[in-house]
């Protein structure tokens, strides 16, 4: 599988990104196509994702992950222009971490996963796509050191588990953002009292016929 094999889906990628309000220059678009080609190749051996069809990888992985970026920029405001550190927890094949690193080159993105082959894949993505701001850590997140401005996850765990496993990694003024499907009312109600859920944002993702939302959280000051 080569980038040429996925190049037919460039219009789908560009249109989906544009509908989300994400501006993709030629270099970013080519990187994302190369990323899909890498997933397709590695999937033959390592089973990084259950999806096999290229069009679904574009919509359900790449475009779905890109949907995080415009709301993130809005919530961050002027801080979005700074050199922020982002941790993508349970990143798997790099979703949404690879997309964030590609579109936001000033941000340092770290993908952490407990499965070694997935961290190895992210390192290969970083090398082949020339994403110097993308790194991978093979670790259980609760045992990982570090300090981050933003901690994100996509279908990783319940909200309570997500924040409890990563709270030592979030800076005092940092934000958690969890990518979810249907708004998880029960999970929100189960959050610890010192964690504030301050916003739920419902998303319409082009090409994805399913409900999506972002749950924003922070430590109570």
Coordinates of C-alpha atoms in Angstrom, one line a residue:
X1 CA 0.0 0.0 0.0
X2 CA 1.4 3.4 -1.0
X3 CA 0.3 7.0 -0.8
X4 CA -0.6 6.8 -4.5
X5 CA -3.2 4.1 -3.6
X6 CA -5.0 6.5 -1.2
X7 CA -4.5 9.6 -3.3
X8 CA -7.9 9.1 -4.9
X9 CA -9.4 10.1 -1.5
X10 CA -7.7 13.5 -1.4
X11 CA -11.0 15.3 -2.4
X12 CA -12.8 13.5 0.4
X13 CA -10.1 14.6 2.9
X14 CA -10.0 18.2 1.7
X15 CA -13.8 18.5 1.7
X16 CA -14.2 17.0 5.1
X17 CA -11.5 19.1 6.6
X18 CA -13.0 22.3 5.0
X19 CA -16.5 21.5 6.4
X20 CA -14.9 21.2 9.9
X21 CA -13.1 24.5 9.4
X22 CA -9.7 22.9 9.2
X23 CA -7.3 24.4 6.6
X24 CA -5.1 21.8 5.1
X25 CA -2.2 22.9 3.0
X26 CA -0.7 20.5 0.4
X27 CA 2.0 19.3 2.8
X28 CA -0.5 18.5 5.6
X29 CA -2.8 16.7 3.2
X30 CA 0.0 14.6 1.7
X31 CA 1.1 13.7 5.2
X32 CA -2.3 12.5 6.2
X33 CA -2.7 10.4 3.1
X34 CA 0.7 8.9 3.8
X35 CA -0.4 8.2 7.3
X36 CA -3.5 6.2 6.0
X37 CA -1.2 4.3 3.7
X38 CA 1.0 3.4 6.6
X39 CA -2.0 2.2 8.7
X40 CA -3.2 0.0 5.8
X41 CA 0.3 -1.6 5.4
X42 CA 0.8 -2.2 9.1
X43 CA -2.7 -3.5 9.5
X44 CA -1.8 -6.5 7.5
X45 CA 0.5 -7.7 10.3
X46 CA -0.3 -5.8 13.4
X47 CA -4.1 -5.1 13.3
X48 CA -3.9 -1.5 14.4
X49 CA -7.5 -0.8 13.5
X50 CA -10.6 -2.9 12.7
X51 CA -11.3 -0.7 9.7
X52 CA -9.8 -2.0 6.4
X53 CA -11.5 0.2 3.7
X54 CA -9.5 3.2 2.8
X55 CA -12.6 5.5 2.5
X56 CA -13.6 4.6 6.1
X57 CA -10.0 5.2 7.4
X58 CA -10.2 8.7 5.9
X59 CA -13.6 9.5 7.3
X60 CA -13.7 7.6 10.6
X61 CA -10.1 8.1 11.7
X62 CA -8.6 11.1 10.0
X63 CA -11.6 13.4 9.6
X64 CA -13.1 12.3 12.8
X65 CA -9.9 13.2 14.6
X66 CA -9.6 16.5 12.8
X67 CA -13.0 17.5 14.3
X68 CA -11.2 18.0 17.6
X69 CA -9.0 20.8 16.3
X70 CA -11.3 23.8 15.7
X71 CA -13.1 23.5 19.1
X72 CA -9.7 23.1 20.8
X73 CA -8.5 26.3 19.2
X74 CA -11.6 28.2 20.3
X75 CA -11.4 27.0 23.9
X76 CA -7.7 27.8 24.1
X77 CA -8.1 31.3 22.5
X78 CA -4.8 33.1 22.2
X79 CA -3.0 30.3 23.9
X80 CA -3.5 28.2 20.7
X81 CA -0.7 30.1 19.1
X82 CA 1.7 29.1 21.9
X83 CA 4.0 26.1 22.0
X84 CA 1.7 23.8 23.9
X85 CA 2.3 20.2 25.0
X86 CA -0.4 17.6 24.2
X87 CA -0.7 14.1 25.5
X88 CA -2.9 11.6 23.6
X89 CA -3.8 8.8 25.9
X90 CA -4.5 5.3 24.7
X91 CA -3.6 6.6 21.2
X92 CA -3.6 3.3 19.5
X93 CA -2.8 4.0 15.9
X94 CA -2.4 7.7 16.6
X95 CA -5.9 9.1 16.8
X96 CA -6.2 12.0 17.3
X97 CA -2.5 12.6 18.1
X98 CA -1.2 12.3 14.5
X99 CA -3.8 14.6 13.2
X100 CA -3.1 17.2 15.9
X101 CA 0.6 17.0 15.3
X102 CA 0.1 17.4 11.5
X103 CA -2.2 20.4 11.6
X104 CA -0.7 22.1 14.7
X105 CA 3.1 21.9 14.1
X106 CA 3.9 24.3 17.0
X107 CA 2.5 21.9 19.5
X108 CA 4.5 19.0 20.9
X109 CA 2.3 15.9 20.8
X110 CA 3.0 12.7 22.7
X111 CA 1.1 9.5 22.1
X112 CA 1.1 7.0 24.9
X113 CA -0.1 3.4 24.7
X114 CA 0.4 0.3 26.8
X115 CA 0.8 -1.8 23.6
X116 CA 4.4 -1.7 22.3
X117 CA 3.6 -2.3 18.6
X118 CA 1.3 0.7 18.6
X119 CA 4.0 3.0 20.0
X120 CA 6.4 1.6 17.5
X121 CA 4.0 2.4 14.8
X122 CA 3.7 6.1 15.9
X123 CA 7.5 6.4 15.9
X124 CA 7.5 5.1 12.4
X125 CA 4.8 7.7 11.4
X126 CA 6.8 10.4 13.0
X127 CA 9.9 9.4 11.1
X128 CA 8.3 8.8 7.7
X129 CA 6.1 11.8 7.7
X130 CA 8.8 14.1 9.1
X131 CA 6.7 15.1 12.2
X132 CA 9.4 16.2 14.6
X133 CA 6.7 17.4 17.0
X134 CA 5.3 13.9 17.3
X135 CA 6.6 11.3 19.8
X136 CA 5.5 8.0 21.3
X137 CA 5.8 6.4 24.7
X138 CA 5.2 2.8 25.5
X139 CA 3.8 2.8 29.0
X140 CA 0.8 2.5 31.2
X141 CA -0.3 6.1 31.5
X142 CA -0.6 6.0 35.3
X143 CA 3.1 5.2 35.5
X144 CA 4.2 7.8 33.1
X145 CA 6.1 11.0 34.2
X146 CA 5.6 14.4 32.6
X147 CA 3.5 17.6 32.5
X148 CA 1.1 18.6 29.8
X149 CA -1.2 21.5 28.8
X150 CA -3.8 19.4 27.2
X151 CA -4.6 15.7 27.7
X152 CA -6.9 14.1 25.2
X153 CA -8.4 10.6 24.5
X154 CA -10.6 9.0 22.0
X155 CA -12.6 6.0 23.2
X156 CA -10.1 5.3 25.9
X157 CA -12.0 4.8 29.2
X158 CA -14.7 6.3 31.3
X159 CA -14.3 9.9 32.1
X160 CA -13.6 9.1 35.8
X161 CA -10.9 6.6 34.9
X162 CA -9.5 9.0 32.3
X163 CA -8.9 11.8 34.7
X164 CA -7.8 9.6 37.6
X165 CA -5.2 7.9 35.6
X166 CA -3.8 11.1 34.1
X167 CA -4.3 13.8 36.8
X168 CA -0.6 13.7 37.8
X169 CA 0.3 14.6 34.2
X170 CA -2.0 17.7 33.8
X171 CA -0.6 21.1 34.6
X172 CA -2.6 23.2 37.1
X173 CA -4.2 25.3 34.4
X174 CA -4.4 22.5 31.9
X175 CA -7.4 20.9 30.2
X176 CA -8.8 17.4 29.6
X177 CA -10.8 16.8 26.4
X178 CA -12.4 13.4 25.8
X179 CA -13.7 12.5 22.4
X180 CA -17.0 10.5 22.9
X181 CA -20.0 9.3 21.0
X182 CA -23.3 10.0 22.6
X183 CA -23.1 12.5 25.5
X184 CA -22.1 10.4 28.5
X185 CA -24.4 11.7 31.2
X186 CA -23.7 8.9 33.7
X187 CA -19.9 9.3 33.2
X188 CA -20.1 13.0 33.8
X189 CA -22.1 12.5 37.0
X190 CA -19.5 10.0 38.2
X191 CA -16.6 12.5 38.0
X192 CA -14.7 13.3 41.2
X193 CA -15.9 16.5 43.0
X194 CA -12.5 18.2 42.4
X195 CA -12.9 17.8 38.6
X196 CA -15.2 20.3 36.7
X197 CA -16.9 19.3 33.5
X198 CA -17.3 22.8 32.0
X199 CA -18.5 22.1 28.4
X200 CA -19.9 19.4 26.2
X201 CA -19.6 20.2 22.5
X202 CA -21.6 18.2 20.0
X203 CA -20.0 17.5 16.6
X204 CA -21.1 16.9 13.1
X205 CA -18.3 14.9 11.4
X206 CA -18.6 14.7 7.6
X207 CA -18.9 11.2 6.3
X208 CA -19.5 9.7 9.8
X209 CA -23.1 8.8 10.5
X210 CA -22.9 8.6 14.2
X211 CA -23.1 11.0 17.2
X212 CA -20.0 12.6 18.4
X213 CA -19.1 15.0 21.2
X214 CA -16.2 16.5 23.1
X215 CA -16.3 16.6 26.9
X216 CA -14.1 19.3 28.4
X217 CA -12.8 19.1 32.0
X218 CA -10.4 20.8 34.3
X219 CA -9.3 20.7 37.9
X220 CA -11.4 22.8 40.4
X221 CA -9.3 25.7 41.6

